[in-house]
Short mmCIF file of C-alpha atoms in Angstrom, two decimals:
data_model
loop_
_atom_site.label_atom_id
_atom_site.label_comp_id
_atom_site.label_asym_id
_atom_site.label_seq_id
_atom_site.Cartn_x
_atom_site.Cartn_y
_atom_site.Cartn_z
CA MET A 1 -93.06 227.02 -28.86
CA ILE A 2 -93.75 229.24 -25.59
CA ALA A 3 -96.32 230.97 -26.99
CA ALA A 4 -98.29 228.16 -28.61
CA PRO A 5 -102.02 229.03 -29.15
CA TRP A 6 -102.65 225.89 -27.14
CA LEU A 7 -101.11 227.49 -24.37
CA PRO A 8 -103.05 230.31 -23.22
CA GLN A 9 -106.31 228.29 -24.08
CA ALA A 10 -105.25 225.21 -22.04
CA ALA A 11 -104.00 227.15 -18.80
CA SER A 12 -107.18 229.36 -19.24
CA LEU A 13 -109.50 226.56 -19.70
CA THR A 14 -108.42 224.37 -16.23
CA LEU A 15 -107.59 228.35 -14.39
CA GLY A 16 -111.00 228.92 -14.75
CA ALA A 17 -112.97 225.43 -14.10
CA THR A 18 -110.43 225.69 -10.33
CA ALA A 19 -112.09 228.88 -10.19
CA VAL A 20 -115.53 228.54 -10.26
CA LEU A 21 -115.06 225.41 -7.99
CA VAL A 22 -113.42 227.05 -5.52
CA GLY A 23 -115.13 230.06 -5.65
CA SER A 24 -118.82 228.15 -5.48
CA GLY A 25 -117.60 226.57 -2.95
CA TRP A 26 -116.54 229.17 -0.90
CA VAL A 27 -120.36 231.03 -1.39
CA ALA A 28 -121.59 227.82 -0.12
CA ASP A 29 -119.49 227.52 3.00
CA ALA A 30 -119.74 231.12 3.39
CA PRO A 31 -122.29 230.44 6.58
CA ARG A 32 -120.11 229.02 8.64
CA TRP A 33 -117.66 232.17 8.61
CA ALA A 34 -121.16 234.24 9.29
CA ASP A 35 -120.39 236.43 12.45
CA GLY A 36 -121.96 234.19 15.13
CA GLY A 37 -121.00 231.61 13.74
CA PRO A 38 -118.28 229.08 14.60
CA LEU A 39 -115.85 230.96 12.35
CA GLY A 40 -117.23 233.95 13.14
CA TRP A 41 -115.03 237.43 12.12
CA ASP A 42 -116.03 238.70 15.13
CA LEU A 43 -113.87 235.83 17.04
CA HIS A 44 -111.16 236.20 14.71
CA ARG A 45 -110.89 239.70 15.35
CA LEU A 46 -110.47 239.20 18.66
CA ARG A 47 -106.96 238.10 18.26
CA GLY A 48 -106.16 241.66 18.96
CA ARG A 49 -104.70 243.37 15.72
CA ARG A 50 -105.82 246.05 15.32
CA LEU A 51 -106.03 246.66 10.95
CA TRP A 52 -108.19 243.41 11.41
CA ARG A 53 -110.53 245.47 13.55
CA SER A 54 -110.65 247.69 10.99
CA ARG A 55 -114.14 248.15 8.72
CA ALA A 56 -112.27 247.53 5.50
CA PHE A 57 -111.13 244.28 7.17
CA ALA A 58 -114.45 243.30 8.49
CA MET A 59 -116.06 243.94 5.17
CA LEU A 60 -113.80 242.10 3.00
CA CYS A 61 -113.64 238.92 6.15
CA ALA A 62 -117.29 238.60 7.20
CA ALA A 63 -119.64 236.12 5.75
CA PRO A 64 -120.93 238.94 3.42
CA GLY A 65 -117.61 240.01 2.15
CA LEU A 66 -116.77 236.28 1.86
CA ARG A 67 -119.86 235.53 -0.39
CA ALA A 68 -118.79 238.16 -2.34
CA LEU A 69 -115.35 236.98 -3.16
CA GLY A 70 -116.44 233.37 -4.03
CA LEU A 71 -119.23 234.57 -6.31
CA ALA A 72 -116.44 236.93 -7.96
CA GLN A 73 -114.51 234.33 -8.30
CA THR A 74 -116.61 231.87 -9.86
CA GLY A 75 -117.97 234.53 -12.29
CA LEU A 76 -114.03 235.12 -12.90
CA GLY A 77 -113.27 231.89 -13.34
CA GLY A 78 -116.65 231.11 -16.02
CA TRP A 79 -115.28 234.00 -17.26
CA LEU A 80 -111.89 232.40 -18.46
CA VAL A 81 -113.63 229.16 -19.43
CA ILE A 82 -116.39 230.66 -21.85
CA VAL A 83 -112.96 232.88 -23.34
CA ALA A 84 -110.87 229.42 -23.60
CA LEU A 85 -113.67 227.37 -25.37
CA ALA A 86 -114.50 230.39 -27.78
CA GLY A 87 -110.80 230.63 -28.62
CA ALA A 88 -110.44 234.68 -27.87
CA PRO A 89 -107.10 235.95 -26.15
CA VAL A 90 -106.96 235.65 -21.92
CA PRO A 91 -108.61 239.04 -20.67
CA LEU A 92 -105.83 239.69 -18.40
CA VAL A 93 -107.72 242.42 -16.61
CA ALA A 94 -109.87 239.22 -15.39
CA LEU A 95 -106.56 237.89 -14.19
CA ALA A 96 -106.02 240.61 -12.34
CA ALA A 97 -108.87 240.25 -11.21
CA LEU A 98 -109.00 237.02 -9.67
CA ALA A 99 -105.27 237.84 -8.41
CA MET A 100 -106.68 239.79 -5.91
CA VAL A 101 -109.75 238.07 -5.14
CA LEU A 102 -107.40 235.02 -4.29
CA ALA A 103 -105.23 237.70 -1.69
CA ALA A 104 -108.25 239.16 0.35
CA GLN A 105 -108.79 235.31 0.66
CA SER A 106 -105.78 234.67 1.78
CA LEU A 107 -105.65 237.40 4.21
CA ARG A 108 -109.24 235.60 5.36
CA GLU A 109 -107.35 232.59 5.92
CA ALA A 110 -104.05 230.84 5.50
CA GLY A 111 -104.59 228.93 1.61
CA ASN A 112 -103.99 225.02 1.23
CA ALA A 113 -101.76 223.85 -1.70
CA ALA A 114 -104.56 224.30 -4.03
CA ASP A 115 -105.32 227.72 -2.95
CA LYS A 116 -101.87 228.23 -3.75
CA LEU A 117 -101.67 226.57 -7.25
CA LEU A 118 -104.11 228.31 -8.29
CA SER A 119 -102.60 231.81 -7.85
CA ILE A 120 -99.75 230.44 -8.77
CA ALA A 121 -101.39 229.66 -11.99
CA THR A 122 -102.71 233.37 -11.90
CA VAL A 123 -99.95 235.04 -12.48
CA GLY A 124 -98.21 232.17 -14.90
CA LEU A 125 -101.31 232.77 -17.43
CA ALA A 126 -101.23 236.50 -16.87
CA LEU A 127 -97.21 236.71 -17.72
CA ILE A 128 -98.04 234.13 -20.72
CA ALA A 129 -101.21 235.93 -21.59
CA LEU A 130 -99.13 239.26 -21.55
CA GLY A 131 -96.00 238.09 -23.73
CA ALA A 132 -97.95 236.52 -26.35
CA ARG A 133 -100.26 239.81 -26.66
CA LEU A 134 -97.06 241.69 -26.52
CA ASN A 135 -95.07 239.60 -28.87
CA GLN A 136 -92.76 239.10 -25.69
CA PRO A 137 -91.13 235.09 -25.96
CA LEU A 138 -89.10 235.59 -22.41
CA LEU A 139 -92.13 237.00 -20.68
CA ALA A 140 -94.26 234.19 -21.88
CA PHE A 141 -91.48 231.61 -21.28
CA ALA A 142 -91.85 233.70 -17.58
CA GLY A 143 -94.71 232.86 -16.86
CA VAL A 144 -93.69 228.97 -18.15
CA ALA A 145 -91.17 228.69 -15.92
CA TRP A 146 -93.08 230.09 -12.48
CA VAL A 147 -95.53 227.01 -12.77
CA GLY A 148 -93.78 224.67 -14.11
CA GLY A 149 -91.26 225.10 -11.60
CA GLN A 150 -93.70 225.19 -8.92
CA LEU A 151 -95.33 222.03 -9.90
CA VAL A 152 -92.28 220.20 -10.12
CA LEU A 153 -90.73 221.94 -6.63
CA ALA A 154 -94.03 220.75 -5.10
CA TYR A 155 -93.57 216.92 -6.29
CA ALA A 156 -89.86 216.52 -6.10
CA THR A 157 -90.72 218.53 -2.48
CA SER A 158 -93.60 216.28 -1.40
CA GLY A 159 -91.34 213.17 -2.30
CA LEU A 160 -88.02 214.25 -0.91
CA SER A 161 -89.96 214.93 2.50
CA LYS A 162 -92.00 211.58 2.16
CA LEU A 163 -88.43 209.94 1.83
CA ARG A 164 -86.94 211.47 4.78
CA HIS A 165 -89.09 209.49 7.13
CA ALA A 166 -88.58 205.90 7.97
CA ARG A 167 -92.47 205.53 8.63
CA TRP A 168 -92.82 206.31 5.31
CA ARG A 169 -90.39 203.98 3.71
CA ASP A 170 -91.26 201.48 5.29
CA GLY A 171 -95.06 202.14 4.59
CA THR A 172 -96.34 202.17 8.58
CA ALA A 173 -97.14 205.97 7.71
CA VAL A 174 -99.61 205.40 4.80
CA ARG A 175 -101.12 202.48 6.44
CA ALA A 176 -102.17 204.45 9.70
CA ALA A 177 -102.86 207.40 7.55
CA LEU A 178 -105.18 204.89 5.00
CA ASN A 179 -106.87 202.71 8.37
CA SER A 180 -108.32 206.40 9.86
CA TYR A 181 -111.57 207.70 8.85
CA ASN A 182 -110.12 211.11 8.06
CA TYR A 183 -107.48 210.44 5.10
CA GLY A 184 -108.68 206.36 4.41
CA ALA A 185 -111.72 204.34 3.13
CA PRO A 186 -112.35 200.69 3.79
CA TRP A 187 -111.20 199.57 0.37
CA THR A 188 -107.67 201.64 1.34
CA ALA A 189 -107.50 199.70 5.24
CA ARG A 190 -107.53 196.37 3.55
CA LEU A 191 -105.47 197.29 0.62
CA THR A 192 -102.38 198.04 3.27
CA ARG A 193 -103.47 195.63 5.85
CA HIS A 194 -100.75 193.69 4.70
CA PRO A 195 -97.42 195.46 5.65
CA ALA A 196 -95.49 194.22 2.29
CA ARG A 197 -98.66 195.79 0.41
CA ALA A 198 -98.32 199.77 2.58
CA ARG A 199 -94.46 199.77 1.79
CA LEU A 200 -95.37 198.95 -1.70
CA LEU A 201 -98.03 201.46 -2.42
CA ALA A 202 -95.81 204.01 -0.52
CA TRP A 203 -93.12 203.67 -2.63
CA ALA A 204 -95.27 203.44 -5.57
CA ILE A 205 -95.65 207.04 -4.22
CA ILE A 206 -92.52 208.51 -3.30
CA LEU A 207 -90.57 206.82 -6.68
CA PRO A 208 -92.57 209.41 -8.93
CA GLU A 209 -92.78 212.12 -6.60
CA VAL A 210 -88.96 212.36 -6.38
CA ALA A 211 -88.37 211.30 -10.40
CA PHE A 212 -90.84 214.09 -11.54
CA PRO A 213 -88.20 216.76 -12.41
CA PHE A 214 -86.37 214.24 -14.98
CA ALA A 215 -90.39 213.41 -16.62
CA LEU A 216 -89.83 217.06 -17.61
CA LEU A 217 -87.35 215.39 -20.41
CA LEU A 218 -89.83 212.77 -21.66
CA PRO A 219 -91.14 213.52 -24.88
CA ARG A 220 -94.74 214.80 -25.09
CA ALA A 221 -96.68 212.06 -25.22
CA ALA A 222 -94.97 210.58 -22.47
CA LEU A 223 -94.77 213.46 -19.78
CA MET A 224 -98.60 213.76 -20.76
CA ILE A 225 -98.52 209.71 -19.70
CA VAL A 226 -97.24 210.98 -16.55
CA LEU A 227 -99.14 213.82 -15.77
CA ALA A 228 -102.28 211.32 -16.49
CA GLY A 229 -100.93 209.51 -14.05
CA PHE A 230 -100.78 212.24 -11.58
CA LEU A 231 -104.34 213.66 -12.56
CA ALA A 232 -105.67 209.97 -11.25
CA PHE A 233 -102.99 210.03 -8.05
CA HIS A 234 -104.89 213.10 -7.39
CA GLY A 235 -108.44 212.00 -8.41
CA VAL A 236 -107.75 208.85 -5.76
CA ILE A 237 -107.59 211.07 -2.83
CA ALA A 238 -109.67 213.08 -3.78
CA ARG A 239 -112.02 211.06 -3.75
CA VAL A 240 -110.19 209.16 -0.52
CA MET A 241 -109.82 212.57 1.41
CA GLY A 242 -112.57 214.37 0.03
CA LEU A 243 -109.89 217.38 -1.41
CA ASN A 244 -112.20 217.96 -4.39
CA VAL A 245 -110.56 221.03 -5.38
CA TYR A 246 -106.75 219.53 -5.29
CA PRO A 247 -107.09 217.66 -8.87
CA TRP A 248 -108.32 220.65 -10.05
CA ALA A 249 -105.47 223.12 -8.72
CA PHE A 250 -103.30 220.55 -10.18
CA LEU A 251 -104.31 220.55 -13.65
CA THR A 252 -103.63 224.24 -13.76
CA ALA A 253 -100.13 223.80 -13.83
CA TYR A 254 -99.74 220.56 -16.25
CA PRO A 255 -99.98 223.29 -19.55
CA ALA A 256 -97.47 225.38 -18.11
CA THR A 257 -95.36 221.90 -17.21
CA LEU A 258 -95.78 220.39 -20.54
CA ALA A 259 -94.88 223.27 -22.96
CA LEU A 260 -91.55 223.80 -19.80
CA GLY A 261 -90.40 220.32 -21.10
CA ALA A 262 -90.82 221.15 -24.18
CA TRP A 263 -88.69 224.09 -23.98
CA LEU A 264 -86.52 221.89 -22.06
CA ARG A 265 -85.82 219.42 -24.48
CA ALA A 266 -85.35 221.43 -27.03
CA ALA A 267 -82.95 223.31 -25.03
CA LEU A 268 -81.10 220.31 -24.17
CA GLY A 269 -81.31 219.08 -27.88
CA LEU A 270 -83.34 215.78 -27.41
CA GLY A 271 -85.85 216.54 -29.85
CA MET B 1 -89.48 249.61 -22.84
CA VAL B 2 -91.63 246.60 -23.61
CA GLU B 3 -88.74 244.49 -24.84
CA ALA B 4 -86.96 244.76 -20.91
CA LEU B 5 -90.42 243.47 -19.76
CA GLY B 6 -89.24 239.98 -20.48
CA PRO B 7 -85.73 239.80 -18.73
CA LEU B 8 -87.51 241.68 -15.67
CA ALA B 9 -89.71 239.32 -15.15
CA LEU B 10 -87.29 235.85 -15.78
CA ALA B 11 -85.01 237.16 -13.72
CA ALA B 12 -87.47 237.91 -10.51
CA VAL B 13 -89.34 234.60 -11.52
CA LEU B 14 -85.86 233.03 -10.79
CA VAL B 15 -85.41 234.80 -7.80
CA MET B 16 -88.64 233.56 -6.67
CA LEU B 17 -88.39 230.13 -7.37
CA ALA B 18 -84.80 229.85 -6.14
CA LEU B 19 -86.38 230.97 -2.64
CA SER B 20 -89.45 228.68 -3.36
CA VAL B 21 -86.28 226.29 -3.13
CA ARG B 22 -85.10 226.76 0.04
CA GLN B 23 -88.57 227.58 1.97
CA GLN B 24 -88.92 224.06 1.83
CA PHE B 25 -86.14 223.10 3.76
CA HIS B 26 -86.57 225.50 6.96
CA ARG B 27 -88.87 227.34 9.08
CA VAL B 28 -90.87 230.00 8.08
CA GLU B 29 -89.86 232.87 9.39
CA ARG B 30 -92.83 235.89 10.28
CA LEU B 31 -92.22 237.85 7.24
CA GLU B 32 -92.41 235.02 4.85
CA ILE B 33 -95.19 233.53 6.06
CA TRP B 34 -97.50 235.99 4.13
CA LEU B 35 -94.86 235.45 1.30
CA GLU B 36 -96.30 231.82 1.59
CA ARG B 37 -99.72 232.56 2.07
CA LEU B 38 -100.00 234.70 -0.78
CA GLY B 39 -98.44 231.92 -2.51
CA ILE B 40 -95.40 234.39 -3.74
CA VAL B 41 -93.11 231.96 -1.98
CA PRO B 42 -94.37 229.06 -1.53
CA GLN B 43 -94.18 225.85 1.08
CA TRP B 44 -95.27 222.37 0.11
CA LYS B 45 -96.98 220.93 2.78
CA PHE B 46 -97.54 217.31 1.95
CA PHE B 47 -97.52 214.33 3.78
CA GLY B 48 -94.79 213.30 5.37
CA GLN B 49 -92.89 217.19 6.30
CA ASP B 50 -91.81 217.51 9.16
CA ALA B 51 -93.92 220.96 10.15
CA VAL B 52 -96.82 218.56 9.52
CA GLY B 53 -96.61 217.02 12.19
CA TRP B 54 -98.62 213.91 10.79
CA VAL B 55 -96.36 211.02 10.92
CA ASP B 56 -96.55 210.71 14.50
CA ASP B 57 -100.65 210.49 14.74
CA ASP B 58 -101.21 209.34 11.78
CA SER B 59 -104.08 206.95 12.53
CA ASP B 60 -105.55 209.31 14.84
CA ASP B 61 -109.86 211.01 14.28
CA TRP B 62 -110.75 213.71 16.29
CA HIS B 63 -114.28 214.13 16.89
CA VAL B 64 -116.28 216.68 18.47
CA VAL B 65 -119.32 215.76 20.91
CA ALA B 66 -121.77 217.62 22.80
CA ARG B 67 -124.56 217.25 25.31
CA CYS B 68 -127.00 219.41 27.70
CA ALA B 69 -128.23 219.55 31.26
CA PRO B 70 -129.90 221.64 33.31
CA ILE B 71 -128.27 224.92 34.15
CA ALA B 72 -129.28 223.78 38.02
CA ASP B 73 -127.41 220.65 37.98
CA THR B 74 -124.05 221.98 36.21
CA ASP B 75 -123.03 224.95 38.87
CA ALA B 76 -120.14 222.93 40.63
CA ASP B 77 -118.25 220.77 38.44
CA THR B 78 -117.38 220.09 34.86
CA ASP B 79 -118.22 215.94 35.21
CA THR B 80 -122.24 216.64 35.93
CA ASP B 81 -124.07 213.15 36.82
CA ASP B 82 -124.36 211.14 33.53
CA ASP B 83 -128.31 210.93 34.62
CA ALA B 84 -129.18 214.64 34.18
CA ALA B 85 -127.33 215.43 30.85
CA THR B 86 -128.47 214.52 27.80
CA PRO B 87 -127.11 211.47 26.23
CA TRP B 88 -123.61 212.70 23.87
CA ARG B 89 -124.43 213.72 20.62
CA PRO B 90 -121.72 214.07 18.01
CA VAL B 91 -121.32 217.81 16.44
CA ILE B 92 -118.21 217.19 14.19
CA TRP B 93 -117.40 213.22 13.84
CA ILE B 94 -115.65 211.47 11.04
CA GLU B 95 -117.10 208.87 9.08
CA ASP B 96 -116.00 207.87 5.48
CA ARG B 97 -116.80 210.16 3.10
CA ARG B 98 -119.27 209.62 0.55
CA TRP B 99 -118.41 208.82 -3.56
CA TYR B 100 -119.16 213.06 -4.40
CA HIS B 101 -116.86 214.49 -2.08
CA GLY B 102 -114.42 213.97 -4.14
CA LEU B 103 -116.00 216.03 -6.77
CA TRP B 104 -118.17 218.60 -4.45
CA ASN B 105 -116.92 219.42 -0.55
CA PRO B 106 -117.72 222.88 0.76
CA HIS B 107 -117.58 222.27 3.93
CA PHE B 108 -113.80 221.34 3.86
CA ARG B 109 -112.25 224.11 4.70
CA SER B 110 -114.48 225.19 7.46
CA ASN B 111 -114.55 221.15 9.03
CA VAL B 112 -110.49 221.32 8.69
CA ARG B 113 -110.46 224.93 10.28
CA LEU B 114 -112.73 223.34 13.18
CA LEU B 115 -110.64 220.05 13.86
CA ILE B 116 -107.44 222.30 14.09
CA LEU B 117 -109.27 224.13 16.73
CA ALA B 118 -110.30 221.26 18.26
CA GLU B 119 -106.83 219.51 18.25
CA ARG B 120 -105.27 222.54 20.03
CA LEU B 121 -107.99 222.48 22.96
CA ALA B 122 -107.25 218.57 23.28
CA MET B 123 -103.10 218.82 23.00
CA ALA B 124 -103.34 221.34 26.16
CA PRO B 125 -102.37 220.20 29.42
CA ALA B 126 -105.40 218.93 31.39
CA GLU B 127 -105.00 220.66 34.72
CA ARG B 128 -105.26 223.74 32.64
CA ARG B 129 -108.01 226.00 34.07
CA PRO B 130 -109.52 227.47 32.10
CA PRO B 131 -109.02 226.57 28.71
CA PRO B 132 -105.25 227.83 27.44
CA ASP B 133 -107.02 229.00 23.64
CA ALA B 134 -110.77 231.04 24.63
CA LEU B 135 -111.04 231.52 20.61
CA ALA B 136 -110.66 228.03 20.24
CA THR B 137 -113.06 226.78 22.70
CA LEU B 138 -116.00 229.74 21.70
CA ALA B 139 -115.45 228.65 18.20
CA ILE B 140 -116.45 225.23 19.42
CA ALA B 141 -119.09 225.85 21.92
CA ARG B 142 -120.44 227.76 19.16
CA ALA B 143 -120.32 224.96 16.63
CA CYS B 144 -122.07 222.68 19.28
CA MET B 145 -124.65 225.46 20.01
CA ALA B 146 -125.71 225.37 16.05
CA ARG B 147 -125.59 222.19 15.97
CA LEU B 148 -127.53 221.28 19.85
CA ALA B 149 -129.88 224.21 20.39
CA PRO B 150 -130.30 223.62 23.66
CA ARG B 151 -133.14 225.41 25.89
CA ALA B 152 -132.83 228.75 27.30
CA ASP B 153 -132.60 226.92 30.62
CA GLN B 154 -129.74 224.60 29.75
CA ALA B 155 -126.65 224.47 29.63
CA LEU B 156 -123.79 223.17 27.22
CA GLN B 157 -120.92 221.07 27.65
CA PHE B 158 -118.57 219.12 24.74
CA ALA B 159 -115.48 217.11 24.81
CA VAL B 160 -113.30 216.44 22.39
CA VAL B 161 -112.83 212.72 21.85
CA LEU B 162 -110.24 210.39 19.96
CA THR B 163 -110.27 207.46 17.99
CA ILE B 164 -107.30 205.22 16.36
CA GLY B 165 -107.69 203.33 13.09
CA ARG B 166 -110.71 201.58 12.18
CA SER B 167 -110.31 198.38 13.90
CA ASP B 168 -110.81 200.03 17.42
CA ARG B 169 -113.58 202.55 17.81
CA ARG B 170 -113.45 202.92 21.48
CA LEU B 171 -113.85 206.82 22.62
CA ALA B 172 -111.10 208.67 24.22
CA ARG B 173 -111.59 211.92 25.76
CA CYS B 174 -109.09 214.52 25.68
CA PHE B 175 -110.54 217.63 26.68
CA LEU B 176 -114.18 218.39 28.24
CA SER B 177 -114.75 221.61 28.26
CA ASP B 178 -116.78 224.02 31.47
CA TRP B 179 -120.67 224.39 30.98
CA TYR B 180 -121.45 226.60 28.82
CA VAL B 181 -125.01 228.90 28.59
CA PRO B 182 -126.60 230.08 25.36
#
C-alpha cells in the first residue's frame, strides 16, 4: 500500500511543478540580488564571516549563482514532471541534485515555510523512490512518515499557536490583518468588518488546523476532501497575500499524507 | 545490508520528527538555526506564533518613500526645507495585490526581505545617530537610488513610514535617513 504506484508519481508531479515555480521565481528576481543592488551579496558578505567572503560562497550567492541555481531548480522540476507524466521511475539523481540546490539556496537566504516543505518533500520522495526500487517497504514508509508527519505537525502547530492567543480567539487578530494592505484585500476587510464574522472566520481557521491530525483516521475519500479544503484555503491566502508558492508547496506533501492516512487506518484496523 | 536501510531510515525519521515537535515549543538555538533553515528540523512559523511577533502589530503596513534635493541644500540637516527637495516618492509601497500575484509573484521574497530591513530601521530608537543597522540602511538606500536615479548633483533621502489599516491611511514617519549622494 505504501509503495503504491500512484504515490511516487503523484509526489513527483507535485514536487516537480513546485520546483519549476520556485526556480523560475528565483530567476526572475535575481537582478534584485545582484551586486550593487539592494540585496547584493557585496552587502551581505560585509556581515563579516570569513566563510562568506570565500570565492565559492560568492559564486553561489551572488546573482549569477542564484540565477544558475534557479535555472537548475526549474530544469530538475521539469524533469520530475515529465517523468511523472510518462509513468517512468522517479530519477533519484534528479532528487539528489534538487536537494543540493535547495540547500545551496538556503545558505543565501533563510527559506520560508514553502522552501522547507519543498526540501522535506524532496527527501521524502527520495526515500519513497529508493524504497520502491530496492523493494524495501520500510524505506518507502520512512519517506511517507517524514512528509506526512511534517504536514500534520505544520497544521497542528499553526492551529495550536493561534489558539493560545486571545486576539486570535476573539477574532481581533484576523480582523486587523485582513484589514491591512499587506495581508488583506478590500473584500477581506469587508468580510471581517463585523466582530462576529471575524470571530467566526478565526475559528474556521483554527479548528480545522488543530483537528487535522485526526483527519488521518478518515476514509481516503473523506481525507481527500479535507485536503482539498486546505488547498482551497491556501489558494485564497495566495490570492490575498501574494503567497503564490504556498498552495503548490503544501500540495507536495498531500500524496504522502494520503498514504500515511491509509497506513494508519490499516494499522488501527479501521479498514 | 540493503535490508538495514529501511529500519535505519525509519528510526532517523522518527528522531527528526520528535525533534521537530520539540522545535515548535522552544527558542531556536544557534546550531539549530541551520537545521531549521535546511528543513531538517523545521519550525513552522505561521500567523499566530509568538516568535513571529505578528499579533501585536497585525494591521501595520510599512512603506519606504524617498526624495532628492540639491547636494548644496542638504549639508547640515536631515530635515531639509521641503521647498528644496522633490516630493516624496514611493519606493516600496504596499497596495492591494493583483489577481495574478496568487499565481506568479517572483518579487515576493525580495520585497519581504526589504520590508524586514525597513522595519528594523523604523524600530530602532529615533535618537540613535548614525542608524544602528548600517547594512539595512545601505540596502534601502540602494533600492531608493535604483528607483529614483538621482542626478550627480543631487542627494537622496529616504523615510520608512507606517500606515495602519485601510480606513485611515495617514502616514506616520518612523525613520528618516541621512542624505546620501549617488
